[in-house]
Structure formats: structure tokens, C-alpha cells
Short mmCIF file of C-alpha atoms in Angstrom, two decimals:
data_model
loop_
_atom_site.label_atom_id
_atom_site.label_comp_id
_atom_site.label_asym_id
_atom_site.label_seq_id
_atom_site.Cartn_x
_atom_site.Cartn_y
_atom_site.Cartn_z
CA SER Z 778 -16.63 -13.64 -3.72
CA ILE Z 779 -19.49 -14.23 -1.31
CA ASP Z 780 -21.22 -11.65 0.86
CA ARG Z 781 -24.10 -11.34 3.28
CA GLN Z 782 -26.11 -8.41 4.58
CA PHE Z 783 -26.48 -9.53 8.19
CA THR Z 784 -28.50 -6.46 9.20
CA PRO Z 785 -29.28 -3.15 7.49
CA GLU Z 786 -26.19 -1.78 9.26
CA LEU Z 787 -23.76 -4.71 8.92
CA PHE Z 788 -22.34 -6.27 5.75
CA GLY Z 789 -19.80 -9.10 5.56
CA TYR Z 790 -17.84 -10.61 2.69
CA ALA Z 791 -15.13 -13.08 1.70
CA LYS Z 792 -13.29 -13.17 -1.61
CA VAL Z 793 -10.49 -14.84 -3.53
CA ALA Z 794 -8.70 -12.88 -6.27
CA ARG Z 795 -5.83 -13.70 -8.58
CA GLY Z 796 -3.61 -11.34 -10.56
CA TYR Z 797 -0.39 -11.49 -12.53
CA ARG Z 798 2.42 -9.47 -14.04
CA THR Z 799 3.35 -10.63 -17.52
CA GLY Z 800 6.68 -12.27 -18.28
CA GLY Z 801 9.33 -10.98 -20.64
CA GLN Z 802 12.78 -11.31 -22.12
CA ASN Z 803 16.16 -10.06 -20.95
CA LEU Z 804 17.35 -8.03 -23.94
CA ARG Z 805 20.56 -6.49 -22.58
CA GLY Z 806 22.47 -9.63 -21.71
CA SER Z 807 26.16 -10.21 -22.25
CA TYR Z 808 28.49 -13.11 -23.02
CA VAL Z 809 26.50 -16.03 -21.53
CA GLU Z 810 23.18 -17.59 -22.49
CA THR Z 811 21.65 -17.14 -19.04
CA ALA Z 812 21.98 -13.36 -19.41
CA PHE Z 813 19.40 -13.44 -22.24
CA GLN Z 814 16.93 -15.92 -20.77
CA PRO Z 815 13.21 -15.11 -20.68
CA PHE Z 816 11.23 -14.93 -17.45
CA GLU Z 817 7.72 -16.17 -16.73
CA PRO Z 818 4.74 -14.24 -15.35
CA GLU Z 819 4.54 -13.72 -11.62
CA THR Z 820 1.22 -14.44 -9.93
CA ILE Z 821 -0.45 -13.54 -6.67
CA THR Z 822 -3.53 -15.11 -5.11
CA GLU Z 823 -5.27 -13.11 -2.40
CA TYR Z 824 -7.73 -14.27 0.24
CA GLU Z 825 -9.68 -11.56 2.05
CA VAL Z 826 -12.48 -11.36 4.60
CA GLY Z 827 -14.06 -8.25 6.03
CA ILE Z 828 -17.03 -6.40 7.42
CA LYS Z 829 -18.50 -2.99 6.61
CA SER Z 830 -20.86 -1.24 9.00
CA ASP Z 831 -22.85 1.99 9.18
CA LEU Z 832 -24.03 2.50 12.75
CA LEU Z 833 -25.90 5.09 14.84
CA ASP Z 834 -28.18 6.20 12.02
CA ARG Z 835 -25.19 6.28 9.62
CA LYS Z 836 -23.22 8.62 11.85
CA LEU Z 837 -20.48 6.04 12.50
CA ARG Z 838 -18.81 3.88 9.87
CA ILE Z 839 -16.42 1.06 10.81
CA ASN Z 840 -14.83 -1.18 8.18
CA LEU Z 841 -12.44 -4.05 8.97
CA ALA Z 842 -10.55 -6.41 6.65
CA ALA Z 843 -7.90 -9.12 6.87
CA PHE Z 844 -5.99 -10.58 3.94
CA TYR Z 845 -3.37 -13.16 2.97
CA ASP Z 846 -1.50 -13.15 -0.36
CA ASP Z 847 0.35 -16.10 -1.86
CA TYR Z 848 3.01 -14.60 -4.16
CA THR Z 849 4.81 -16.94 -6.59
CA ASN Z 850 7.38 -16.66 -9.41
CA ILE Z 851 8.33 -13.17 -8.20
CA GLN Z 852 10.37 -11.28 -10.79
CA ARG Z 853 13.59 -9.94 -9.31
CA SER Z 854 16.99 -8.82 -10.58
CA ILE Z 855 19.67 -11.33 -9.58
CA THR Z 856 23.39 -11.63 -10.19
CA VAL Z 857 24.81 -14.10 -12.74
CA LEU Z 858 28.38 -14.90 -13.68
CA THR Z 859 29.73 -13.89 -17.10
CA LEU Z 860 33.05 -14.30 -18.87
CA ARG Z 861 33.94 -10.79 -17.80
CA PRO Z 862 35.52 -10.07 -14.42
CA ALA Z 863 32.36 -8.29 -13.31
CA PRO Z 864 29.09 -10.19 -12.88
CA SER Z 865 25.88 -9.21 -14.64
CA THR Z 866 22.29 -8.78 -13.45
CA VAL Z 867 19.20 -10.30 -15.07
CA VAL Z 868 15.50 -10.39 -14.29
CA THR Z 869 14.24 -13.86 -13.47
CA ASN Z 870 11.61 -15.65 -11.38
CA ALA Z 871 13.89 -15.78 -8.37
CA ALA Z 872 11.55 -15.70 -5.41
CA ALA Z 873 8.32 -16.65 -3.69
CA GLY Z 874 6.71 -14.87 -0.81
CA SER Z 875 3.66 -14.18 1.30
CA ILE Z 876 1.91 -11.01 2.43
CA TRP Z 877 -0.63 -10.80 5.22
CA GLY Z 878 -2.23 -7.95 7.04
CA VAL Z 879 -5.23 -6.20 8.52
CA GLU Z 880 -6.89 -2.88 7.71
CA ALA Z 881 -9.34 -0.69 9.61
CA GLU Z 882 -11.31 2.40 8.62
CA LEU Z 883 -13.32 4.74 10.85
CA LEU Z 884 -15.55 7.66 9.90
CA ALA Z 885 -17.55 9.55 12.54
CA ARG Z 886 -19.95 12.40 11.73
CA LEU Z 887 -19.77 14.48 14.89
CA SER Z 888 -22.19 17.11 13.59
CA PRO Z 889 -23.70 18.14 10.23
CA SER Z 890 -20.57 20.20 9.55
CA LEU Z 891 -17.81 18.27 11.38
CA SER Z 892 -16.46 14.77 10.81
CA PHE Z 893 -13.46 12.71 11.88
CA GLY Z 894 -11.84 9.90 9.89
CA ALA Z 895 -9.00 7.49 10.51
CA ASN Z 896 -7.33 4.60 8.68
CA ALA Z 897 -4.79 2.08 9.91
CA SER Z 898 -3.14 -0.89 8.26
CA TYR Z 899 -0.57 -3.47 9.32
CA SER Z 900 1.04 -5.65 6.68
CA LYS Z 901 3.88 -8.14 6.76
CA ALA Z 902 5.53 -8.94 3.44
CA GLU Z 903 8.17 -11.67 3.57
CA TYR Z 904 10.09 -13.83 1.13
CA ASP Z 905 9.56 -17.54 1.60
CA GLU Z 906 12.41 -18.22 -0.83
CA PHE Z 907 14.84 -15.91 -2.64
CA ILE Z 908 18.07 -17.42 -4.01
CA ASP Z 909 20.76 -15.39 -5.76
CA LEU Z 910 24.34 -16.01 -6.81
CA ILE Z 911 25.43 -14.05 -3.74
CA GLY Z 912 23.50 -16.45 -1.49
CA ASP Z 913 20.17 -17.05 0.21
CA ARG Z 914 18.30 -13.71 0.43
CA SER Z 915 15.11 -15.16 1.92
CA ASP Z 916 15.52 -13.08 5.08
CA GLU Z 917 15.15 -9.81 3.15
CA THR Z 918 12.00 -7.72 3.44
CA PHE Z 919 9.93 -6.33 0.59
CA GLY Z 920 10.96 -2.80 1.52
CA VAL Z 921 7.52 -1.63 2.67
CA PRO Z 922 6.50 -0.21 6.07
CA ASP Z 923 4.68 -2.50 8.51
CA TRP Z 924 2.36 0.24 9.77
CA ILE Z 925 0.55 3.03 7.91
CA VAL Z 926 -1.81 5.24 9.93
CA SER Z 927 -3.71 8.39 8.99
CA ALA Z 928 -6.29 10.65 10.64
CA ARG Z 929 -8.21 13.67 9.43
CA VAL Z 930 -10.77 16.24 10.54
CA ASP Z 931 -13.17 17.79 8.02
CA TYR Z 932 -15.26 20.92 8.55
CA SER Z 933 -17.72 22.66 6.23
CA ALA Z 934 -20.00 25.67 6.63
CA ASP Z 935 -22.11 27.97 4.48
CA THR Z 936 -20.91 31.55 4.08
CA ARG Z 937 -22.24 34.58 2.23
CA ILE Z 938 -19.97 33.92 -0.76
CA GLY Z 939 -20.23 30.13 -0.89
CA GLU Z 940 -19.52 26.95 1.01
CA PHE Z 941 -16.33 26.72 3.07
CA HIS Z 942 -14.44 23.43 3.40
CA GLY Z 943 -11.48 22.76 5.67
CA GLN Z 944 -9.43 19.66 6.37
CA VAL Z 945 -6.45 18.86 8.58
CA SER Z 946 -4.80 15.45 8.19
CA TYR Z 947 -1.84 13.59 9.65
CA ASP Z 948 -0.19 10.60 7.94
CA TRP Z 949 2.35 8.37 9.68
CA GLN Z 950 4.29 5.28 8.67
CA SER Z 951 6.79 3.05 10.42
CA GLU Z 952 10.41 2.68 9.36
CA THR Z 953 11.20 1.22 5.95
CA VAL Z 954 14.30 -0.54 4.63
CA LEU Z 955 14.62 1.13 1.22
CA ALA Z 956 17.23 -1.28 -0.20
CA PRO Z 957 16.82 -4.67 1.54
CA GLU Z 958 19.69 -6.15 -0.47
CA ALA Z 959 22.21 -3.73 1.06
CA GLN Z 960 24.90 -5.12 3.35
CA PHE Z 961 24.13 -2.76 6.24
CA ASP Z 962 20.43 -2.13 6.87
CA ASP Z 963 21.04 0.91 9.06
CA GLN Z 964 22.53 2.78 6.08
CA VAL Z 965 19.45 2.30 3.88
CA THR Z 966 16.65 2.51 6.47
CA GLN Z 967 14.20 5.40 6.43
CA GLY Z 968 12.99 6.07 9.95
CA SER Z 969 9.36 6.37 10.89
CA PHE Z 970 7.85 9.77 10.10
CA GLY Z 971 4.59 11.71 10.02
CA LEU Z 972 3.31 14.47 7.76
CA LEU Z 973 0.83 17.17 8.76
CA ASN Z 974 -1.27 18.48 5.88
CA ALA Z 975 -4.09 21.01 5.63
CA ARG Z 976 -6.48 22.34 2.99
CA VAL Z 977 -9.13 25.06 2.91
CA ALA Z 978 -11.41 25.91 0.00
CA ILE Z 979 -14.37 28.09 -0.92
CA ASP Z 980 -17.00 26.89 -3.40
CA PHE Z 981 -18.41 30.03 -5.02
CA ASP Z 982 -22.07 29.29 -5.71
CA PRO Z 983 -22.91 31.78 -8.50
CA SER Z 984 -19.84 31.06 -10.63
CA ASN Z 985 -19.57 27.32 -9.90
CA ALA Z 986 -15.86 27.81 -9.11
CA THR Z 987 -13.63 26.59 -6.28
CA LEU Z 988 -10.64 28.39 -4.77
CA PRO Z 989 -8.41 26.05 -2.70
CA LEU Z 990 -5.33 26.68 -0.57
CA PHE Z 991 -3.35 23.74 0.76
CA GLY Z 992 -0.06 22.82 2.34
CA ARG Z 993 1.78 19.53 2.81
CA ASN Z 994 4.33 18.63 5.48
CA LEU Z 995 3.55 21.78 7.45
CA LEU Z 996 5.90 20.83 10.28
#
């Protein structure tokens, strides 16, 4: 990685990272040698650039990032022929793909007791190659939403019994194909949805205890 503090308020960076998932062995094969074959590690190399900023005397924070991932030897379950009438499935390095996207984060301190935060990300995960016995599956998605967006409001205040904290948040994501390998996408697609959540809590000063009350999916 390489980074630079352009000003006291603005920081920039670029990085390259590499990770892997270990390989393994198919242990529950049947009838044919290919049903027992081992599979190699899958690897992903990520390139990312971004900026982080604290502006207006640290009352406004804006962070931006963009990334691209090169995903190779992806481990997936594919169909193989056996001597039985029914085919079998094995894990193998069947695919390669790429993931790219952008992320943004905002935090604004509107007053000493009130703040607003928001996050948004757009990512596109696609197979560059995915071959199975049933055919070319390269047009399938990874089964993740393109958009994820969230926003929240936080409030705190001192009371006679301790410090009060309150938060209301809303999380939204775009539609997701839950089983990309299915024949009919409309039967396995989860539509876009949002969840409204809230939490209040009191920090009791003398006893060093906290009493929270929260709810998820309030709508």
C-alpha cells in the first residue's frame, strides 16, 4: 500500500491485496474417479484506491473508495456424469470472475448531541468463465445485491439518571438472485427491501450499567 496525507483534513491511499481459500478433496464421490478429485485453492487479488477526509473542524467526514477484484480458480459445485442414471456434484475450480465497485461513507455532526451518518456501496460481481456439464454458466451472477444503502440518526443527552442514547437507522438493498443457477430467475429473486431499526439506551453513571431497548424491522 501507499498513502499520502495531502492536508491535515485529506488523506489518500492505494493498495493491492491478495487472499485465498485453501483447496481440498472431494470425499463423498461415487463410481467415477472425477467424483473424488481434489481441488486447488482459489485466489483473489484486489486493487483499491480511496480518500478519507475530516472537514469543517472535524464536523463532516467523507470517505470514498473504488476497488477491482480479480477472482481466479473459484471453487464451485458442478455436475459430473457417473455410472448411475443420476449425475453427481463435486467441488472443483470451475470458474473465474471479477468484482468491481465503489463505496461512500458520510458522517455529519449537526450538534454536540446530534449526528447523521450514511453509507452506500455499488458492486458488480460477474463470472468471466464458468463451465459446467449442463453448459456455459458464465452469464450467472454471484447472487449478491448491486446496491446497499444505509442511513442513521444518533442522539445523546445527559439526564438525571445517566446518559441517554438514541438511534434510528434504515437499511436498504436492491434485488438479489438467491439461486443464480435456477432455470427461472423470477422464482428465486428476492426483491429490493428496506428495514427500519431503532435503539434507545440509558447509561447509568453510578452503577456503570446500560439498559437498552431496540427493535428491528419496525415496519
